[in-house]
Structure formats: C-alpha cells, structure tokens
XYZ file of C-alpha atoms in Angstrom:
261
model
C -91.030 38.598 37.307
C -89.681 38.201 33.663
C -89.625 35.301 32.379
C -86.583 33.358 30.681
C -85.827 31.513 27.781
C -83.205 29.764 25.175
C -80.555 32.664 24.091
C -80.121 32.706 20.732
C -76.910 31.500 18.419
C -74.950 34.407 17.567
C -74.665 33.311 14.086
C -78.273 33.512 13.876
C -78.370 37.164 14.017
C -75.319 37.115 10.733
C -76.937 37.238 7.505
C -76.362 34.273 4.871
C -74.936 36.653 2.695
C -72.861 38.252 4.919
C -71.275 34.504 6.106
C -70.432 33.670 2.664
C -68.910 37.147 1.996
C -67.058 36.485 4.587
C -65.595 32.595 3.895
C -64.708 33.801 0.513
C -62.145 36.701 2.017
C -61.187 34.193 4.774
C -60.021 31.731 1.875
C -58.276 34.139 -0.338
C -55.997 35.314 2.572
C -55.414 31.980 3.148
C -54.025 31.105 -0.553
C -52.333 34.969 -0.194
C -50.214 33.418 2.830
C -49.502 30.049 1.340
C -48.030 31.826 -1.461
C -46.545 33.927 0.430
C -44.509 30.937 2.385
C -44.128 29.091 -1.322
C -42.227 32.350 -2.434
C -39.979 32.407 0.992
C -38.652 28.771 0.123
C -38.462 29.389 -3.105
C -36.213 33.070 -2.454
C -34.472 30.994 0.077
C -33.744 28.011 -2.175
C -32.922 30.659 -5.258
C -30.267 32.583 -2.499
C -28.593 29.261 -1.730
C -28.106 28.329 -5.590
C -26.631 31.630 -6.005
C -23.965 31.263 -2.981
C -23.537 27.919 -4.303
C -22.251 29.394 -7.699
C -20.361 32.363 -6.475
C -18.691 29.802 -4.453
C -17.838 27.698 -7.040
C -16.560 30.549 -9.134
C -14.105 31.988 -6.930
C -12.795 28.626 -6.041
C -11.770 27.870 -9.507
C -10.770 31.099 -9.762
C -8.280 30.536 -6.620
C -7.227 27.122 -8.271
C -6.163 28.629 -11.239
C -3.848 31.386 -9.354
C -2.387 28.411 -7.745
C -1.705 26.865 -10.662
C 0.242 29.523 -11.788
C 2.122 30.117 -8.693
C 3.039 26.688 -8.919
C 4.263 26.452 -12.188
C 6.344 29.502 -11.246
C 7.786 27.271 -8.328
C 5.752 29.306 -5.922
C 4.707 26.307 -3.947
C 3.759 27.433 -0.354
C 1.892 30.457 -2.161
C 0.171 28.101 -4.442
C -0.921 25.951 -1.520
C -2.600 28.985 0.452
C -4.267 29.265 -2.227
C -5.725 25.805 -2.648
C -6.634 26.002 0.591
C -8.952 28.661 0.720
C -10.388 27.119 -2.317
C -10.878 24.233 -0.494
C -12.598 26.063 1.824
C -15.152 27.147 -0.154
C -15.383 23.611 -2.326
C -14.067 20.989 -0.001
C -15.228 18.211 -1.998
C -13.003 19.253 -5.179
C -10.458 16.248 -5.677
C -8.513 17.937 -8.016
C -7.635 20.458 -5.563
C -6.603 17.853 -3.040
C -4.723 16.058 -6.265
C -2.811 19.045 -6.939
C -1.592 20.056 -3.159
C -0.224 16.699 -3.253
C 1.946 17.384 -6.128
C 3.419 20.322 -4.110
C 3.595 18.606 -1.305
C 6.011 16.455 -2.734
C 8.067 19.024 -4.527
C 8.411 20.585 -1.359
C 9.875 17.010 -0.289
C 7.020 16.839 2.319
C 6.014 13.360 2.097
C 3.716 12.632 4.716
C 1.359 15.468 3.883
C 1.253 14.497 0.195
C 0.213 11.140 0.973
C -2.583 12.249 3.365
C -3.723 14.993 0.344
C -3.532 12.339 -1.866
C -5.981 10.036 -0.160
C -8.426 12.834 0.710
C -8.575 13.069 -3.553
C -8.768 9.502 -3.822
C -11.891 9.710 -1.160
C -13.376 12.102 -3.010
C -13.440 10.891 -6.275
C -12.328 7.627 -6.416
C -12.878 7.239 -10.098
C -9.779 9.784 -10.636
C -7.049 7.437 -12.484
C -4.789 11.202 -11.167
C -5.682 10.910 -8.159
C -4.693 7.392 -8.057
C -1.432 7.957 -9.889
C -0.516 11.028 -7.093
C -1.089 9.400 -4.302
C 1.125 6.282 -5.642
C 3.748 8.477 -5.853
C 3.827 9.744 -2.756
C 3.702 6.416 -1.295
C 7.116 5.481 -2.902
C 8.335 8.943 -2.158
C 7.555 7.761 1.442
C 9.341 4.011 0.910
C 6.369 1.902 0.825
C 6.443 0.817 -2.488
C 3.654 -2.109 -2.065
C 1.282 0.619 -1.483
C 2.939 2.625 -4.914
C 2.624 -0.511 -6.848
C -1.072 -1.088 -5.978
C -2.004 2.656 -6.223
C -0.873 2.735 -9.813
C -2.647 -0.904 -10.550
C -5.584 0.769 -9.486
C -4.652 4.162 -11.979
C -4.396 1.597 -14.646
C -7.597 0.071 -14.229
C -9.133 3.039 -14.408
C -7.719 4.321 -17.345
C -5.960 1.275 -18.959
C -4.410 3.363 -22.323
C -1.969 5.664 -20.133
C 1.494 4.670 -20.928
C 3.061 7.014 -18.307
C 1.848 5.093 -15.112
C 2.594 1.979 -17.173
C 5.979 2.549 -18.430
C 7.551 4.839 -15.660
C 5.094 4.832 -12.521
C 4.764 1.191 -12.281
C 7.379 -0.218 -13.799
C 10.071 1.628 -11.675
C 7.805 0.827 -8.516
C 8.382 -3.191 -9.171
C 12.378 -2.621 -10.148
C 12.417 -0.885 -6.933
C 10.396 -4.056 -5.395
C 12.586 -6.460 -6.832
C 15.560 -4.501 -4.999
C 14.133 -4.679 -2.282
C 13.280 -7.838 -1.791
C 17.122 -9.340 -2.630
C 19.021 -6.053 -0.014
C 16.421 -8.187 2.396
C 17.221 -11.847 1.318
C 21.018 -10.683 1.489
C 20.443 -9.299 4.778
C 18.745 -12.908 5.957
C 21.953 -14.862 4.714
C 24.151 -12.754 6.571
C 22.263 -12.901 9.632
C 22.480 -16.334 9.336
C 25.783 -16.410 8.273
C 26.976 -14.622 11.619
C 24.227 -16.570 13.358
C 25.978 -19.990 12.954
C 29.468 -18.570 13.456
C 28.204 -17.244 16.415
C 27.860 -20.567 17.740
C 30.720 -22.487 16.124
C 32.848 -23.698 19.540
C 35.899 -22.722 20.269
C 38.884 -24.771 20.011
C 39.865 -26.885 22.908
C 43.678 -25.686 22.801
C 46.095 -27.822 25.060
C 48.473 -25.248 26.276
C 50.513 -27.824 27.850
C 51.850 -29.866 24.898
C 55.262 -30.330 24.053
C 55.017 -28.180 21.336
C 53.434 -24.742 22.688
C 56.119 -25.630 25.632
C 59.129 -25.704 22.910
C 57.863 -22.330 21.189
C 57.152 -20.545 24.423
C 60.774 -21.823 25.664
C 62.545 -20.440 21.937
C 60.693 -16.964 22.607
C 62.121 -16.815 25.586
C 65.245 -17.064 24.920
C 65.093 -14.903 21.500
C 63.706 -12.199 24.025
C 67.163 -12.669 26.593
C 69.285 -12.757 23.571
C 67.823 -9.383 22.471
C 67.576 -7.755 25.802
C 71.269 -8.735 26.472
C 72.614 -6.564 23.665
C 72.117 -2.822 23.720
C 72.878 -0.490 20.789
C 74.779 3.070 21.731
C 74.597 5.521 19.178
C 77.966 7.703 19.313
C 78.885 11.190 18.021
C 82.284 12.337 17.701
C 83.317 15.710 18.180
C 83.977 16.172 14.495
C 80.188 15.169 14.075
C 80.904 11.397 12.952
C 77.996 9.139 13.967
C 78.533 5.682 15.247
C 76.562 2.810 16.121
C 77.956 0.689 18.646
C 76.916 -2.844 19.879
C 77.799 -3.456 23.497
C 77.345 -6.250 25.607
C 76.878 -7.264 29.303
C 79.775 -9.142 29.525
C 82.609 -7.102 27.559
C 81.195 -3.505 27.546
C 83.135 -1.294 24.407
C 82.809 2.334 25.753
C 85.093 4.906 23.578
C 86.978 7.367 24.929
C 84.533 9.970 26.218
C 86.690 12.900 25.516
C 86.881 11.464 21.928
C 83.035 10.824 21.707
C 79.643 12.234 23.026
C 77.011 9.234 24.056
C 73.749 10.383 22.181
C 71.827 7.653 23.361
C-alpha cells in the first residue's frame, strides 16, 4: 500500500523569477487600465465643455436674431426665438429681460411681469432687470410694486438718470393720484353714508295749510276741466278757436263751420 503525505503548494513548483516576471506585467496592466478610465472622464468631461460652448454659441446667436426681429417690430418672431435660446441657456437673464420688453409692447402684461421676475431670479444684481420688471408692474396697475422695483434699480446702479427722472418719478405722481381718486372716493362714501341715514321729515298732512292748498288745486283743476277749447274751420279755410262752456255752449252754424277738434 502507498503511502501518503503533505501535497505540495502550487506556488512551490513556480520559479522566483518567473513570480516576479509575472507581478511586474500584472502591475503595468493595472496602471494601463487606470489610465485608461482617467482618459474616459477626462474625454467625457472634454465632450461636455464642448456641448457646453456650442450651446452657448448658438444661443447668443438666436438672441441676436431676436434682437433684430424686434427692433423691426417683429415681436412674436423675436420671442420664438428667445425661447429656444432659452432652451439651450435657461439661466440667461438678459434673455428673460428682453421677452419682457416684448411682452409689454405686445400689451401682454401679465407675462411680462412673470419674465421679468424669472430675470430678476436669475441675476438679481441686474439694475435692467430690475428696471423691466418695474415697468411691467405699473403697466399692470400696481404701482407700489413699480416704485420699489425701480428703488431697488437705483440701488444698484445709483448714476442712471432714466429710472430716476422718468421710471420713478412718474411711478410716485401716479401714487400720489392714486391715493387722493381713493381719499375722494372715502368722502363720498361717507358723504352718501350719512345722508343715507338723515330721517325723514315728519310731514303733518293734516294741517290747515296742506288742507287750504289741496282745497285751491282742486278747484283750479274744476275750473279748467269746466272749459273746453273747440278748434273751428270754416269752409273758406279760416281757423277758429272757440271757448265753450258747460253752462252756455257757443256752437256755430255747422253748415258755416267744420268742428276739427
């Protein structure tokens, strides 16, 4: 019977050189694949920067077409056109900024308010932005809003003489109008208000002297109703206008005259 006994390591059989031979390839394929995955970020990063900038290029591209369509008075072109710029940078204020302005050439009020405040969200440092959207809030009637819109404009850029002189200053004469149509509109309320509620006069219908005018009435009213006017027309075509009374009637000959009435 054969005996048995401790099997052997199979590394015991590999030569030393042979091991280290083979460690060496093992680590060089191992820097091969990390650079290999450093190169696939790095491709991936380098594709994403270049989207980035064609998309940036064609939106200002598309902003400056609307810009021309708009100073043509091509609005609703011009605002396609924004928006497919916006599209492809929706965090460009100026485009928002500058939809607004059509917006409210277009007499669309609501939307140029809401474009206005998507610019001011963006970039709230934009003294334009600011200035837009206070416009479109007094477009809209609510001129607190304008007043504080263009406050903020001026803080921004204190020098500008346009939101200070025009924007702002028509804004608070506007205010100021406001406010006295609604005090007017108080006092009359008021005034109504209180004559509402004055009482009405207690008249005594049965003094002597409502008696004594009813009683002259009266009798004005039999005095007239006991006369009655006859208009006649001769044959010839004369007109006469005759008086008669209940108690001596005047009636003309009626082969002489024709009764018209």
């Amino acid at each position: 019977m054969a005996s048995f006994g401790w099997k052997r390591k199979i590394g015991e059989k590999v030569s030393r050189a042979t091991s280290q031979q083979f460690e060496a390839e093992a680590a060089d394929e191992k820097d091969l694949a990390g650079d290999d995955d450093a190169n696939w970020v790095h491709a991936t990063k380098r594709r994403k920067e270049i989207l980035l900038e064609d998309c940036v290029k064609r939106s200002k591209e598309l902003k400056d077409e609307g810009a021309d369509l708009a100073e043509n008075r091509r609005y609703r072109e011009a605002i396609l056109k924004w928006d497919e710029a916006l599209q492809l940078t929706p965090e460009d204020a100026t485009l928002y900024e500058m939809k607004s302005q059509v917006l409210m050439s277009l007499h669309e009020m609501f939307p140029a308010v809401h474009a206005a405040e998507m610019a001011v969200q963006r970039n709230p440092r934009s003294w334009d932005a600011w200035q837009t959207l206070g416009r479109a809030q007094l477009g809209l009637g609510e001129i607190a809003l304008a007043i504080r819109s263009f406050q903020v404009s001026l803080h921004i850029f204190p020098m500008n003489p346009e939101v200070w002189k025009e924007d702002l200053s028509w804004a608070r004469k506007l205010h100021e109008q406001q406010k006295a149509t609604k005090t007017e509109s108080v006092q009359a309320l008021l005034k109504a208000k209180e004559l509402a509620q004055e009482p009405i006069p207690d008249y005594d219908f049965e003094s002597d002297e409502i008696v004594a005018v009813c009683a002259a009435i009266a009798e004005k009213e039999k005095a007239l109703s006991a006369a009655k006017t006859v208009v006649i027309v001769s044959a010839s075509g004369t007109v006469e206008t005759v008086t008669e009374k209940d108690n001596c009637p005047t009636t003309p000959d009626e082969t002489l005259f024709i009764r018209a009435r």
